[in-house]
Amino acid sequence: MTTPPKVWTWEKESGGHFASINRPIAGPTHEKELPVGKHPFQLYSLATPNGVKVGIMFEELLAQDFYAEYDAWPIQIGDGDQFSSGFVKVNPNSKIPALMDCSTTPKPTRVFESGSILLYLAEKFDALLPREPAERTETLNWLFWQMGSAPYLGGGFGHFYAYAPTKIEYAIDRFTMETKRQLDVLDRRLAESRYLGGDEYTVADIANWAWYGQLALGQLYEAGEFLQVESYEHVQRWAKEISARPAVQRGRMVNRTFGPLEEQLHERHDAKDFDLRTQDKLEAKG
């Protein structure tokens, strides 16, 4: 198609990796309630970059001895779990992650959009978000920068480079240019600051690491060489430092259903699950 029609109509699946779940309407496709565990927080997610943010956030809070216990349930987006009636009640946008805070009264509080979840938890526990106004504002600058910028990385570069059924040079060039510009933005900031918000590790680092840190470490789209990620010296320093945090290593495993079996923790209900219920151990038991 070289000239779009005057009115677009949905006549066929778009093709590509997510063709079976892409559609131009919202709402549920089937009736199914979500599982509910015993902990105050119920997380419904998958270990995509947006999901990884919240797994890390919970593990960081627990590492600081906050009572932030949670049950994490996998949402298989490739199977359309996000279009169940139960999930749509938590997130009408049918995207992971989604969270229910069952500790609130008179009824549980739903929280959706990963940035909103990070901010909600940071404010609830008074953690990983500076109190001083200027530092808080700088942290939120970088949190919301990620929310606005990463769609060009994921939905733009990642889609056309890794998932699209047809490799379109113009699209790949367009979003590669933008992804590299964003990496340069981060590199310049991290040349002057240990972390994105300043001297402290915050929700801004968690949000950005899940996308740009993993990208810099070659963990997204197998695109490290293509993007020359090693050339971003300060992003590399920051990405490796955060990657070494035990809470980050645990959080990255939560609701992971792909990759090495020893890094997959499909459900998380207890801290011991990281030692006892990773997929390699479950499969070894038969």
Coordinates of C-alpha atoms in Angstrom, one line a residue:
M1 CA 0.0 0.0 0.0
T2 CA 1.5 3.3 -1.1
T3 CA -1.5 5.6 -0.5
P4 CA -3.6 5.1 2.7
P5 CA -7.4 4.8 2.1
K6 CA -9.6 7.7 3.2
V7 CA -11.0 5.5 6.0
W8 CA -9.0 2.7 7.6
T9 CA -10.8 -0.6 8.2
W10 CA -9.7 -3.6 10.2
E11 CA -9.9 -6.4 7.6
K12 CA -7.0 -8.7 8.6
E13 CA -4.4 -9.3 11.3
S14 CA -1.4 -7.0 11.0
G15 CA 1.0 -10.0 11.0
G16 CA 4.2 -10.2 13.0
H17 CA 5.0 -11.3 16.5
F18 CA 1.9 -9.9 18.2
A19 CA -0.6 -10.2 15.4
S20 CA -3.0 -12.5 17.3
I21 CA -3.5 -10.1 20.1
N22 CA -3.5 -6.7 18.3
R23 CA -6.9 -5.2 17.8
P24 CA -8.4 -1.7 17.4
I25 CA -10.9 -2.0 20.3
A26 CA -10.7 -2.2 24.1
G27 CA -12.5 -4.3 26.6
P28 CA -12.5 -8.0 27.6
T29 CA -12.6 -10.9 25.1
H30 CA -13.4 -13.6 27.7
E31 CA -14.6 -14.1 31.2
K32 CA -12.0 -15.1 33.7
E33 CA -11.3 -13.8 37.2
L34 CA -7.7 -13.1 38.4
P35 CA -6.1 -15.2 41.1
V36 CA -5.6 -13.6 44.5
G37 CA -3.0 -14.6 47.0
K38 CA -2.5 -14.0 50.7
H39 CA -0.3 -10.8 50.6
P40 CA -1.3 -7.2 50.7
F41 CA -0.2 -6.6 47.1
Q42 CA -1.3 -8.6 44.0
L43 CA 0.9 -8.1 41.0
Y44 CA -0.3 -9.3 37.5
S45 CA 2.6 -9.0 35.1
L46 CA 5.2 -10.5 32.8
A47 CA 9.0 -9.8 32.8
T48 CA 9.0 -7.5 29.8
P49 CA 10.9 -4.2 30.6
N50 CA 7.7 -2.6 32.0
G51 CA 7.0 -5.6 34.2
V52 CA 10.6 -5.8 35.4
K53 CA 10.3 -2.3 36.8
V54 CA 7.7 -3.4 39.4
G55 CA 9.4 -6.7 40.3
I56 CA 12.6 -4.7 41.0
M57 CA 10.7 -2.1 43.0
F58 CA 9.1 -4.7 45.3
E59 CA 12.4 -6.5 45.9
E60 CA 14.1 -3.2 46.7
L61 CA 11.4 -2.3 49.2
L62 CA 11.7 -5.7 50.8
A63 CA 15.5 -5.4 50.9
Q64 CA 15.0 -2.2 52.9
D65 CA 12.7 -4.2 55.4
F66 CA 9.5 -2.6 54.4
Y67 CA 6.4 -4.8 54.6
A68 CA 5.8 -4.9 50.9
E69 CA 5.0 -8.6 50.5
Y70 CA 3.4 -9.5 47.3
D71 CA 2.0 -12.3 45.1
A72 CA 3.1 -12.1 41.5
W73 CA 1.0 -13.8 38.9
P74 CA 2.1 -14.3 35.3
I75 CA 0.0 -12.7 32.5
Q76 CA 0.8 -14.4 29.3
I77 CA 0.3 -11.5 26.9
G78 CA 0.9 -13.8 23.8
D79 CA -2.1 -15.8 24.9
G80 CA -4.3 -12.8 25.5
D81 CA -4.5 -13.1 29.3
Q82 CA -4.6 -9.3 29.5
F83 CA -8.0 -9.3 27.8
S84 CA -9.7 -11.4 30.5
S85 CA -12.6 -9.7 32.4
G86 CA -10.6 -9.8 35.6
F87 CA -7.6 -8.2 34.2
V88 CA -9.5 -5.4 32.4
K89 CA -11.1 -4.5 35.8
V90 CA -7.6 -3.8 37.1
N91 CA -6.3 -2.2 33.9
P92 CA -8.9 -1.1 31.3
N93 CA -6.0 -0.6 28.9
S94 CA -5.1 -4.3 29.0
K95 CA -1.4 -3.8 29.4
I96 CA 1.0 -5.2 32.0
P97 CA 1.9 -4.6 34.8
A98 CA -1.2 -4.1 36.9
L99 CA -1.4 -4.0 40.7
M100 CA -4.1 -4.4 43.3
D101 CA -3.3 -3.0 46.8
C102 CA -5.6 -5.0 49.0
S103 CA -4.4 -3.2 52.2
T104 CA -6.6 -0.1 51.5
T105 CA -10.0 0.5 52.9
P106 CA -12.9 0.5 52.3
K107 CA -11.9 -1.3 49.1
P108 CA -8.7 -2.4 47.3
T109 CA -6.9 0.2 45.2
R110 CA -6.1 -0.6 41.6
V111 CA -2.9 0.8 40.1
F112 CA -1.9 0.6 36.4
E113 CA 0.8 2.0 34.2
S114 CA 4.3 1.1 35.4
G115 CA 5.3 4.7 36.2
S116 CA 2.2 5.1 38.3
I117 CA 2.9 1.9 40.2
L118 CA 6.4 2.9 41.0
L119 CA 5.3 6.4 42.2
Y120 CA 2.4 4.8 44.2
L121 CA 4.7 2.4 46.0
A122 CA 7.5 5.1 46.5
E123 CA 5.0 7.4 48.2
K124 CA 3.2 4.7 50.2
F125 CA 6.5 3.5 51.7
D126 CA 8.4 6.9 51.6
A127 CA 11.3 5.2 49.8
L128 CA 13.3 5.5 46.6
L129 CA 12.0 9.0 46.0
P130 CA 13.8 12.0 47.5
R131 CA 11.8 14.3 49.9
E132 CA 13.7 17.5 49.1
P133 CA 11.7 19.3 46.4
A134 CA 14.5 19.9 43.9
E135 CA 15.8 16.4 44.1
R136 CA 12.3 14.9 44.0
T137 CA 11.5 17.0 40.9
E138 CA 14.7 15.9 39.1
T139 CA 13.9 12.3 39.9
L140 CA 10.4 12.7 38.5
N141 CA 11.8 14.4 35.5
W142 CA 13.7 11.2 34.6
L143 CA 10.9 8.9 35.6
F144 CA 8.5 10.6 33.2
W145 CA 11.2 11.0 30.6
Q146 CA 11.4 7.2 30.5
M147 CA 7.6 6.9 30.2
G148 CA 7.6 9.2 27.2
S149 CA 10.7 8.0 25.5
A150 CA 10.7 4.2 25.8
P151 CA 7.7 3.7 23.4
Y152 CA 10.1 4.8 20.6
L153 CA 12.6 2.2 21.8
G154 CA 10.1 -0.7 22.3
G155 CA 7.2 0.0 20.0
G156 CA 9.4 1.7 17.5
F157 CA 12.9 0.3 17.3
G158 CA 12.2 -3.1 19.0
H159 CA 9.1 -3.7 16.9
F160 CA 10.6 -2.9 13.5
Y161 CA 14.1 -4.3 14.2
A162 CA 13.1 -7.6 16.0
Y163 CA 9.4 -8.4 15.5
A164 CA 8.0 -6.9 12.3
P165 CA 7.3 -9.5 9.6
T166 CA 8.8 -7.2 7.0
K167 CA 12.1 -5.4 7.5
I168 CA 11.4 -1.8 6.5
E169 CA 14.7 0.2 6.2
Y170 CA 13.1 3.5 6.7
A171 CA 11.4 2.4 9.9
I172 CA 14.5 0.8 11.3
D173 CA 16.6 3.8 10.5
R174 CA 14.1 6.2 12.0
F175 CA 13.8 4.4 15.3
T176 CA 17.5 3.5 15.5
M177 CA 18.4 7.1 15.2
E178 CA 15.9 8.0 18.0
T179 CA 17.1 5.2 20.2
K180 CA 20.7 6.2 19.9
R181 CA 19.8 9.8 20.6
Q182 CA 18.1 8.7 23.8
L183 CA 21.1 6.7 24.8
D184 CA 23.2 9.8 24.3
V185 CA 20.8 11.8 26.4
L186 CA 21.3 9.3 29.2
D187 CA 25.0 9.1 28.7
R188 CA 25.4 12.9 29.0
R189 CA 23.3 13.0 32.2
L190 CA 25.2 10.1 33.7
A191 CA 28.5 11.8 32.9
E192 CA 27.6 14.4 35.5
S193 CA 25.6 12.3 38.0
R194 CA 26.0 8.9 39.6
Y195 CA 22.3 8.2 39.2
L196 CA 19.6 9.9 37.1
G197 CA 18.1 11.9 39.9
G198 CA 21.4 12.7 41.6
D199 CA 23.5 10.9 44.2
E200 CA 20.7 8.6 45.3
Y201 CA 19.4 5.4 43.6
T202 CA 15.7 6.1 42.9
V203 CA 12.6 5.0 41.0
A204 CA 14.0 6.9 38.0
D205 CA 16.9 4.5 37.9
I206 CA 14.6 1.4 38.3
A207 CA 12.3 2.6 35.4
N208 CA 15.1 3.5 33.1
W209 CA 17.3 0.5 33.8
A210 CA 14.5 -1.9 32.9
W211 CA 14.6 -0.5 29.4
Y212 CA 18.0 1.3 28.7
G213 CA 20.1 -0.6 31.2
Q214 CA 19.0 -4.0 29.8
L215 CA 19.5 -2.6 26.3
A216 CA 23.0 -1.5 27.2
L217 CA 23.9 -4.9 28.6
G218 CA 22.7 -6.7 25.5
Q219 CA 19.6 -8.1 27.1
L220 CA 17.0 -6.6 24.7
Y221 CA 16.3 -7.4 21.0
E222 CA 19.9 -8.9 20.5
A223 CA 20.7 -5.4 19.3
G224 CA 23.8 -4.6 21.3
E225 CA 26.2 -4.7 18.4
F226 CA 23.8 -3.0 16.0
L227 CA 23.4 -0.1 18.4
Q228 CA 27.1 -0.1 19.5
V229 CA 25.9 0.1 23.1
E230 CA 29.4 -0.3 24.5
S231 CA 30.2 3.2 23.2
Y232 CA 28.0 4.8 25.8
E233 CA 30.5 4.8 28.6
H234 CA 28.5 6.3 31.4
V235 CA 25.4 4.3 30.6
Q236 CA 27.5 1.2 30.8
R237 CA 28.9 2.1 34.2
W238 CA 25.4 2.9 35.5
A239 CA 23.8 -0.2 34.0
K240 CA 26.4 -2.6 35.4
E241 CA 26.3 -1.0 38.8
I242 CA 22.5 -1.4 39.0
S243 CA 22.6 -4.9 37.5
A244 CA 24.8 -6.0 40.4
R245 CA 22.2 -5.2 43.0
P246 CA 20.7 -8.4 44.5
A247 CA 17.2 -6.9 44.5
V248 CA 17.5 -6.1 40.8
Q249 CA 18.7 -9.7 40.0
R250 CA 15.7 -11.0 41.9
G251 CA 13.2 -8.6 40.5
R252 CA 14.3 -9.4 36.9
M253 CA 13.3 -13.0 37.5
V254 CA 9.7 -12.3 38.7
N255 CA 7.1 -13.5 36.2
R256 CA 9.8 -14.4 33.7
T257 CA 8.6 -17.2 31.5
F258 CA 11.3 -17.1 28.9
G259 CA 15.1 -17.3 28.8
P260 CA 17.4 -19.5 30.9
L261 CA 15.3 -21.8 33.1
E262 CA 17.3 -20.8 36.2
E263 CA 16.2 -17.2 35.7
Q264 CA 12.5 -18.0 35.4
L265 CA 10.3 -17.5 38.4
H266 CA 6.8 -17.8 36.9
E267 CA 5.0 -17.0 40.1
R268 CA 6.4 -15.4 43.2
H269 CA 4.6 -15.8 46.6
D270 CA 7.5 -15.9 49.0
A271 CA 11.2 -14.9 49.2
K272 CA 12.1 -18.5 49.3
D273 CA 10.7 -19.0 45.8
F274 CA 13.9 -17.6 44.3
D275 CA 15.8 -20.5 45.8
L276 CA 13.1 -23.3 45.5
R277 CA 10.8 -22.6 42.6
T278 CA 12.7 -21.4 39.6
Q279 CA 11.8 -23.3 36.5
D280 CA 15.0 -25.4 36.3
K281 CA 14.2 -26.8 39.8
L282 CA 10.6 -27.4 39.1
E283 CA 11.3 -29.2 35.9
A284 CA 14.0 -31.3 37.6
K285 CA 11.4 -32.5 40.0
G286 CA 9.2 -33.6 37.1

